[in-house]
Tab-separated table of C-alpha atoms in Angstrom:
chain	number	residue	atom	x	y	z
J	8	MET	CA	-102.915	-54.412	5.398
J	9	ARG	CA	-104.167	-55.908	2.138
J	10	LEU	CA	-104.193	-52.466	0.491
J	11	ALA	CA	-100.691	-51.764	1.783
J	12	LEU	CA	-99.404	-55.025	0.345
J	13	VAL	CA	-101.026	-54.305	-3.014
J	14	ALA	CA	-99.470	-50.850	-3.057
J	15	LEU	CA	-96.049	-52.262	-2.166
J	16	CYS	CA	-96.359	-54.907	-4.874
J	17	CYS	CA	-97.343	-52.376	-7.507
J	18	SER	CA	-94.618	-49.922	-6.543
J	19	ARG	CA	-92.054	-52.668	-6.965
J	20	ALA	CA	-93.572	-53.805	-10.244
J	21	PHE	CA	-93.380	-50.328	-11.737
J	22	ALA	CA	-90.039	-49.274	-10.252
J	23	ALA	CA	-87.360	-48.526	-12.821
J	24	PRO	CA	-84.944	-51.423	-13.346
J	25	GLN	CA	-81.597	-51.073	-11.630
J	26	TYR	CA	-78.577	-50.019	-13.630
J	27	ALA	CA	-76.343	-52.791	-14.930
J	28	LEU	CA	-72.866	-52.395	-16.381
J	29	HIS	CA	-73.054	-52.334	-20.180
J	30	GLU	CA	-69.609	-51.164	-21.334
J	31	THR	CA	-66.216	-50.426	-19.802
J	32	TYR	CA	-63.732	-48.152	-21.535
J	33	ALA	CA	-60.467	-48.814	-19.712
J	34	GLY	CA	-57.115	-50.544	-19.833
J	35	ALA	CA	-54.685	-51.129	-22.644
J	36	ASP	CA	-57.458	-51.595	-25.245
J	37	PHE	CA	-59.218	-48.333	-24.321
J	38	PHE	CA	-58.862	-46.852	-27.809
J	39	SER	CA	-60.138	-49.957	-29.621
J	40	LYS	CA	-63.714	-48.852	-28.889
J	41	TRP	CA	-63.304	-45.364	-30.330
J	42	ASP	CA	-62.925	-43.759	-33.744
J	43	PHE	CA	-60.448	-40.929	-34.251
J	44	TRP	CA	-61.881	-37.771	-35.814
J	45	SER	CA	-59.428	-36.344	-38.364
J	46	ALA	CA	-61.640	-33.886	-40.275
J	47	PRO	CA	-61.290	-30.122	-39.765
J	48	ASP	CA	-62.580	-28.931	-36.429
J	49	PRO	CA	-66.208	-27.792	-36.847
J	50	SER	CA	-65.818	-25.275	-34.002
J	51	GLY	CA	-62.991	-23.303	-35.619
J	52	GLY	CA	-60.319	-24.457	-33.196
J	53	SER	CA	-56.593	-24.011	-33.707
J	54	VAL	CA	-56.127	-27.767	-33.969
J	55	GLN	CA	-55.376	-30.518	-36.471
J	56	TYR	CA	-57.107	-33.600	-35.117
J	57	ALA	CA	-54.846	-36.594	-35.714
J	58	ASP	CA	-55.953	-39.955	-37.014
J	59	ARG	CA	-55.299	-43.087	-34.972
J	60	SER	CA	-51.862	-43.946	-36.356
J	61	THR	CA	-50.605	-40.347	-36.276
J	62	ALA	CA	-51.829	-39.835	-32.712
J	63	ALA	CA	-50.210	-43.062	-31.527
J	64	ALA	CA	-46.889	-42.386	-33.262
J	65	ALA	CA	-46.722	-38.873	-31.830
J	66	GLY	CA	-47.644	-40.001	-28.319
J	67	LEU	CA	-50.864	-37.996	-28.328
J	68	ALA	CA	-53.002	-41.045	-27.493
J	69	ARG	CA	-51.852	-44.019	-25.461
J	70	ALA	CA	-53.275	-46.430	-22.906
J	71	THR	CA	-51.975	-49.025	-20.477
J	72	ALA	CA	-53.564	-51.192	-17.828
J	73	ALA	CA	-51.508	-49.484	-15.123
J	74	ASP	CA	-51.850	-45.836	-16.122
J	75	GLY	CA	-55.168	-45.668	-17.971
J	76	ALA	CA	-55.727	-43.537	-21.060
J	77	TYR	CA	-53.887	-40.379	-22.093
J	78	LEU	CA	-55.107	-37.894	-24.750
J	79	GLY	CA	-53.303	-34.638	-25.352
J	80	VAL	CA	-51.946	-32.062	-27.751
J	81	ASP	CA	-48.534	-32.017	-29.388
J	82	MET	CA	-46.296	-30.295	-26.826
J	83	THR	CA	-43.028	-30.367	-28.738
J	84	SER	CA	-43.560	-28.694	-32.116
J	85	ALA	CA	-44.195	-25.086	-33.027
J	86	ALA	CA	-47.575	-24.822	-34.758
J	87	ASN	CA	-48.645	-22.815	-37.759
J	88	ASN	CA	-51.359	-20.336	-36.776
J	89	ALA	CA	-53.324	-21.162	-39.919
J	90	THR	CA	-53.325	-24.943	-39.597
J	91	GLY	CA	-53.242	-25.337	-35.828
J	92	ARG	CA	-51.607	-27.743	-33.399
J	93	LYS	CA	-51.982	-31.534	-33.542
J	94	SER	CA	-54.538	-32.744	-31.025
J	95	VAL	CA	-56.979	-35.597	-30.436
J	96	ARG	CA	-60.732	-36.026	-30.724
J	97	ILE	CA	-62.205	-39.500	-30.278
J	98	GLN	CA	-65.811	-40.651	-30.453
J	99	SER	CA	-67.307	-43.961	-29.407
J	100	LYS	CA	-68.149	-46.604	-31.960
J	101	ALA	CA	-71.301	-47.288	-29.927
J	102	THR	CA	-74.273	-44.949	-29.929
J	103	TYR	CA	-76.619	-44.456	-26.990
J	104	ASN	CA	-80.224	-43.471	-26.382
J	105	ALA	CA	-80.017	-43.420	-22.580
J	106	GLY	CA	-77.519	-44.354	-19.911
J	107	LEU	CA	-75.553	-43.593	-16.792
J	108	PHE	CA	-72.019	-42.528	-17.699
J	109	ILE	CA	-69.424	-42.573	-14.900
J	110	VAL	CA	-65.926	-41.340	-15.722
J	111	ASP	CA	-62.887	-41.345	-13.456
J	112	VAL	CA	-60.674	-38.417	-14.460
J	113	LYS	CA	-57.168	-37.989	-13.075
J	114	HIS	CA	-56.226	-34.889	-15.079
J	115	ILE	CA	-58.275	-32.433	-17.145
J	116	PRO	CA	-56.662	-30.194	-19.794
J	117	THR	CA	-56.211	-26.691	-18.425
J	118	GLY	CA	-54.371	-23.467	-19.132
J	119	CYS	CA	-54.746	-20.460	-21.396
J	120	GLY	CA	-55.898	-21.470	-24.867
J	121	THR	CA	-57.374	-24.846	-23.893
J	122	TRP	CA	-60.990	-25.889	-24.519
J	123	PRO	CA	-61.456	-29.525	-23.423
J	124	ALA	CA	-64.736	-31.420	-23.323
J	125	PHE	CA	-66.340	-34.787	-22.602
J	126	TRP	CA	-69.705	-34.905	-24.334
J	127	LEU	CA	-72.281	-36.774	-26.399
J	128	TYR	CA	-73.858	-35.829	-29.691
J	129	GLY	CA	-75.993	-37.420	-32.389
J	130	GLU	CA	-75.625	-36.956	-36.123
J	131	ASP	CA	-75.768	-38.809	-39.419
J	132	ASP	CA	-76.033	-37.764	-43.068
J	133	ALA	CA	-79.800	-37.356	-42.811
J	134	HIS	CA	-79.816	-35.695	-39.378
J	135	LYS	CA	-77.322	-32.908	-39.174
J	136	TRP	CA	-76.392	-31.393	-35.824
J	137	PRO	CA	-78.254	-30.346	-33.714
J	138	ALA	CA	-81.203	-32.483	-34.924
J	139	TRP	CA	-80.291	-35.295	-32.504
J	140	GLY	CA	-78.881	-33.044	-29.806
J	141	GLU	CA	-75.716	-32.609	-27.793
J	142	TYR	CA	-75.033	-33.137	-24.081
J	143	ASP	CA	-71.807	-31.544	-22.833
J	144	ILE	CA	-71.020	-33.195	-19.498
J	145	ILE	CA	-67.554	-31.738	-18.835
J	146	GLU	CA	-66.490	-28.590	-20.650
J	147	GLY	CA	-64.271	-25.648	-19.792
J	148	MET	CA	-61.868	-23.167	-21.258
J	149	HIS	CA	-58.577	-21.563	-20.327
J	150	THR	CA	-58.024	-21.559	-16.540
J	151	ALA	CA	-61.650	-22.108	-15.464
J	152	GLY	CA	-62.110	-23.824	-12.099
J	153	GLU	CA	-65.682	-25.015	-12.700
J	154	THR	CA	-67.015	-27.202	-15.465
J	155	MET	CA	-69.978	-26.239	-17.618
J	156	THR	CA	-72.733	-28.774	-18.327
J	157	THR	CA	-74.865	-27.866	-21.322
J	158	LEU	CA	-77.503	-29.043	-23.779
J	159	HIS	CA	-77.519	-27.905	-27.426
J	160	THR	CA	-80.682	-28.636	-29.423
J	161	ARG	CA	-82.989	-27.625	-32.207
J	162	SER	CA	-85.961	-25.451	-31.229
J	163	GLN	CA	-88.546	-26.233	-28.538
J	164	CYS	CA	-86.335	-27.373	-25.668
J	165	ARG	CA	-86.827	-24.898	-22.839
J	166	GLN	CA	-85.699	-25.186	-19.221
J	167	GLN	CA	-87.187	-22.101	-17.590
J	168	GLN	CA	-89.059	-24.314	-15.108
J	169	VAL	CA	-85.810	-25.804	-13.755
J	170	VAL	CA	-84.881	-23.934	-10.567
J	171	PRO	CA	-81.382	-23.568	-9.051
J	172	GLY	CA	-81.309	-24.731	-5.462
J	173	GLU	CA	-84.411	-26.838	-5.932
J	174	ASP	CA	-83.642	-29.046	-8.925
J	175	PHE	CA	-79.849	-28.671	-8.897
J	176	THR	CA	-77.239	-27.236	-6.553
J	177	GLU	CA	-75.395	-24.825	-8.829
J	178	MET	CA	-76.446	-21.924	-11.084
J	179	TRP	CA	-77.391	-21.182	-14.671
J	180	GLN	CA	-74.763	-19.651	-16.884
J	181	LEU	CA	-75.807	-16.206	-18.077
J	182	GLY	CA	-76.574	-14.874	-21.541
J	183	PRO	CA	-75.405	-11.523	-22.933
J	184	SER	CA	-78.139	-9.604	-21.093
J	185	GLY	CA	-77.373	-11.229	-17.744
J	186	SER	CA	-80.421	-13.499	-17.882
J	187	PRO	CA	-80.153	-17.284	-17.321
J	188	ALA	CA	-79.168	-19.299	-20.405
J	189	ASP	CA	-82.081	-21.715	-20.007
J	190	ASP	CA	-83.196	-22.208	-23.621
J	191	CYS	CA	-81.353	-25.140	-25.228
J	192	ASP	CA	-82.047	-24.001	-28.810
J	193	VAL	CA	-78.705	-23.115	-30.435
J	194	ASN	CA	-80.445	-20.125	-32.022
J	195	ALA	CA	-82.339	-19.000	-28.923
J	196	PRO	CA	-83.011	-15.247	-28.849
J	197	GLY	CA	-81.344	-13.348	-26.035
J	198	GLN	CA	-78.480	-15.852	-25.717
J	199	PHE	CA	-75.045	-16.107	-27.283
J	200	HIS	CA	-75.125	-18.032	-30.561
J	201	ASN	CA	-74.991	-21.763	-29.809
J	202	GLN	CA	-74.875	-21.113	-26.052
J	203	GLY	CA	-77.583	-23.679	-25.376
J	204	CYS	CA	-78.944	-24.172	-21.870
J	205	SER	CA	-75.895	-24.170	-19.673
J	206	GLN	CA	-75.259	-24.750	-15.970
J	207	ARG	CA	-72.159	-24.073	-13.914
J	208	GLY	CA	-70.471	-26.949	-12.121
J	209	PRO	CA	-69.016	-27.022	-8.594
J	210	LYS	CA	-65.801	-25.249	-7.686
J	211	GLY	CA	-62.815	-27.506	-8.255
J	212	SER	CA	-64.507	-29.516	-11.019
J	213	MET	CA	-62.019	-28.184	-13.610
J	214	GLY	CA	-58.620	-26.581	-13.736
J	215	SER	CA	-55.443	-26.676	-11.692
J	216	ASP	CA	-57.213	-27.287	-8.370
J	217	PHE	CA	-58.949	-30.347	-9.823
J	218	ASN	CA	-55.640	-31.722	-11.064
J	219	SER	CA	-53.619	-30.947	-7.931
J	220	ARG	CA	-56.153	-32.833	-5.797
J	221	GLY	CA	-55.904	-35.996	-7.871
J	222	GLY	CA	-58.960	-35.460	-10.030
J	223	GLY	CA	-62.403	-36.864	-9.374
J	224	ILE	CA	-65.462	-38.731	-10.565
J	225	PHE	CA	-68.252	-37.418	-12.776
J	226	ALA	CA	-71.581	-39.193	-13.275
J	227	ALA	CA	-74.136	-38.132	-15.877
J	228	GLU	CA	-77.542	-39.761	-16.185
J	229	TRP	CA	-79.619	-39.507	-19.349
J	230	ASP	CA	-82.987	-41.083	-18.557
J	231	PRO	CA	-85.788	-40.384	-21.071
J	232	GLU	CA	-88.205	-42.600	-19.111
J	233	ALA	CA	-87.691	-40.556	-15.942
J	234	ARG	CA	-87.716	-37.402	-18.084
J	235	HIS	CA	-84.426	-35.898	-16.993
J	236	MET	CA	-80.690	-35.528	-17.537
J	237	ARG	CA	-78.642	-34.891	-14.406
J	238	ALA	CA	-74.995	-34.836	-13.352
J	239	TRP	CA	-72.861	-35.167	-10.228
J	240	PHE	CA	-69.219	-34.522	-9.369
J	241	TRP	CA	-67.195	-35.920	-6.465
J	242	PRO	CA	-63.563	-35.070	-5.641
J	243	ARG	CA	-61.513	-38.235	-5.524
J	244	GLY	CA	-62.289	-40.331	-2.474
J	245	SER	CA	-65.697	-38.751	-1.775
J	246	GLU	CA	-67.756	-40.664	-4.350
J	247	PRO	CA	-70.632	-42.824	-3.011
J	248	ALA	CA	-69.869	-46.404	-2.008
J	249	ASP	CA	-72.228	-47.744	-4.678
J	250	VAL	CA	-70.168	-45.981	-7.367
J	251	ARG	CA	-67.013	-47.646	-6.049
J	252	SER	CA	-68.715	-51.042	-5.859
J	253	GLY	CA	-70.040	-50.849	-9.418
J	254	PHE	CA	-73.730	-50.935	-8.479
J	255	PRO	CA	-74.754	-47.290	-8.785
J	256	GLU	CA	-78.131	-46.042	-7.557
J	257	PRO	CA	-78.450	-42.387	-8.596
J	258	ASP	CA	-81.730	-41.885	-6.727
J	259	SER	CA	-79.816	-42.443	-3.477
J	260	TRP	CA	-77.244	-39.727	-4.188
J	261	ASP	CA	-77.345	-36.122	-3.097
J	262	LYS	CA	-78.951	-33.465	-5.284
J	263	PRO	CA	-77.150	-33.222	-8.647
J	264	TYR	CA	-75.147	-30.146	-9.541
J	265	SER	CA	-76.848	-30.167	-12.965
J	266	PHE	CA	-80.412	-31.032	-13.928
J	267	PHE	CA	-82.334	-30.723	-17.193
J	268	SER	CA	-85.962	-31.660	-17.697
J	269	LEU	CA	-87.250	-33.834	-20.538
J	270	ASP	CA	-90.865	-33.018	-19.721
J	271	PRO	CA	-92.816	-33.399	-22.992
J	272	GLU	CA	-94.485	-30.044	-22.380
J	273	THR	CA	-91.171	-28.170	-22.582
J	274	CYS	CA	-88.478	-30.443	-24.077
J	275	THR	CA	-89.467	-33.745	-25.621
J	276	ALA	CA	-87.051	-36.644	-25.188
J	277	ASP	CA	-86.666	-37.008	-28.960
J	278	HIS	CA	-84.393	-33.948	-28.961
J	279	PHE	CA	-81.656	-36.467	-28.059
J	280	LYS	CA	-81.063	-39.601	-30.113
J	281	ASN	CA	-78.292	-41.970	-31.198
J	282	MET	CA	-75.550	-40.052	-29.417
J	283	ARG	CA	-71.857	-40.955	-29.360
J	284	LEU	CA	-69.437	-40.260	-26.539
J	285	VAL	CA	-66.632	-37.801	-27.324
J	286	PHE	CA	-63.388	-36.706	-25.654
J	287	ASN	CA	-61.384	-33.914	-27.235
J	288	VAL	CA	-58.844	-31.190	-26.549
J	289	ASN	CA	-59.659	-28.125	-28.596
J	290	LEU	CA	-57.670	-24.889	-28.604
J	291	CYS	CA	-59.084	-21.355	-28.887
J	292	GLY	CA	-61.986	-21.802	-31.311
J	293	GLU	CA	-65.484	-20.354	-31.200
J	294	LEU	CA	-65.688	-20.540	-27.408
J	295	GLY	CA	-62.102	-20.024	-26.298
J	296	THR	CA	-61.112	-17.118	-28.527
J	297	PRO	CA	-63.826	-14.627	-27.426
J	298	PHE	CA	-62.953	-15.176	-23.758
J	299	PHE	CA	-59.160	-15.210	-24.101
J	300	ALA	CA	-58.654	-11.602	-22.953
J	301	GLN	CA	-61.041	-12.029	-20.027
J	302	SER	CA	-59.540	-15.322	-18.840
J	303	CYS	CA	-55.885	-14.632	-19.669
J	304	PRO	CA	-55.437	-10.829	-19.581
J	305	LYS	CA	-51.660	-10.868	-19.194
J	306	GLU	CA	-51.151	-13.196	-22.148
J	307	ALA	CA	-53.750	-11.373	-24.258
J	308	LYS	CA	-51.814	-8.110	-23.976
J	309	ALA	CA	-48.911	-9.696	-25.837
J	310	MET	CA	-50.568	-11.996	-28.382
J	311	THR	CA	-53.765	-13.549	-29.703
J	312	CYS	CA	-55.085	-16.898	-28.511
J	313	GLN	CA	-53.895	-18.516	-31.755
J	314	GLN	CA	-50.404	-17.093	-31.329
J	315	PHE	CA	-50.287	-18.261	-27.731
J	316	VAL	CA	-51.122	-21.886	-28.548
J	317	SER	CA	-48.622	-21.947	-31.419
J	318	LYS	CA	-45.858	-22.086	-28.788
J	319	PRO	CA	-45.567	-25.629	-27.383
J	320	GLY	CA	-44.190	-24.526	-24.016
J	321	ASN	CA	-47.526	-22.918	-23.200
J	322	LEU	CA	-49.514	-26.170	-23.281
J	323	LYS	CA	-47.891	-28.507	-20.772
J	324	GLU	CA	-51.231	-29.146	-19.038
J	325	ALA	CA	-53.267	-29.715	-22.219
J	326	PHE	CA	-54.040	-33.413	-21.734
J	327	TRP	CA	-56.647	-35.808	-20.372
J	328	SER	CA	-55.640	-38.651	-18.060
J	329	LEU	CA	-58.462	-41.119	-17.500
J	330	SER	CA	-58.664	-44.120	-15.211
J	331	GLY	CA	-61.708	-45.267	-17.133
J	332	LEU	CA	-65.296	-44.760	-18.187
J	333	LYS	CA	-68.216	-47.059	-17.395
J	334	VAL	CA	-71.605	-47.042	-19.074
J	335	TYR	CA	-74.592	-48.464	-17.215
J	336	LEU	CA	-78.002	-49.130	-18.736
J	337	ARG	CA	-81.361	-49.979	-17.223
J	338	GLY	CA	-82.571	-53.341	-18.440
J	339	GLY	CA	-79.705	-53.756	-20.920
J	340	VAL	CA	-81.171	-51.575	-23.674
J	341	ALA	CA	-80.552	-48.253	-25.405
J	342	ALA	CA	-77.151	-48.752	-27.029
J	343	SER	CA	-76.001	-50.035	-30.395
C-alpha cells in the first residue's frame, strides 16, 4: 500500500498541468488582436492582401458579437490577372511556443480557385522561413472535402516512424512517386517542392459538405514537452463536453486525425519557435494552380485558374466565418 501511495503521489506530481484559457479571439473586437498582411503574397497567389482600413471599408473583414468574424475576398469587382483580387490575410500579434488552439468554424472558403488556410509560422529578420517552422492546421484548395494538416521545416524533421491507424486515424498525403510525404523538410528529396510532411483530414472537414452541415470544431495541440503535435475535428454538435465547457483535456479524446512526433531523435522541438496564428484566403498560387485542371476539369477547359478567379461571380463561397478561436496553455506560459 505504501508503494502504491508513493507511486500515485509521484504520478500526480509529474503529470502535465491542465490547460487553462490564455486568449480568446472572438466578438466585435476580434480583429484588434491581429495584424493585416498587405505585402505581396509569398506563395504567388492571385491576390492583393488588403490592409486593415481597406479590408474594413470593402467589407472583406468584419466582426460582431452576434455573428462572429468574417474574412473573405472581394466578390464584386473584376480583377486584373496580373495584380490579383483583393483578399485578407491576418496574423496574430501574439507569438506562441506551445498551446492548444480550438477554433469554431461556421464556413470555410471553398470553390474552384480557392486556397484557404488556418496556420502558424515563425519568422523574423534573422530567422527566415522555414527556420522556425510552419504548422498548417486547416488547409485545402478548390473543392476539396478533406483538410490537409502539414508541417514545413528546415532539414532533419522526419516522420517515417509515425504510423497511420496507430498514431492517427487518417492517411499520409502522397509525394510524386506515390510514397508517403513524411519528411517535413521543404526540400525533401522524393517529395513535391515545399510539400512538407502532410496528412489528410477526415471527410467533411472542408468544402461544401462542411459548410452545409453548419461547420465544426478543430483542435490542434502543439506540446513540445509531450513531444507531439496532434489535431482533431468534430462536426458541429459532436465535440467533447470538455471542449464545450472550456476545460479541454486532449488526453481524454479519441485518437487524433493528425499526429506528428517531436521526438529528439527524428525531429527536435526547436524546429518550431515563436509562431504566429494566421488566417488567409489565397487564390490559385503555388498550390492551387498546379491542381486546377485535376480539381476543376470543366472550368480548366475554358480558362486558367487566374482567369477563373478574375470573375467575381465565381467566388461566392470564398470566405471564412468564425464563431471564435481560443488558445489554451499549460501553466500559463509559452506566449508573448
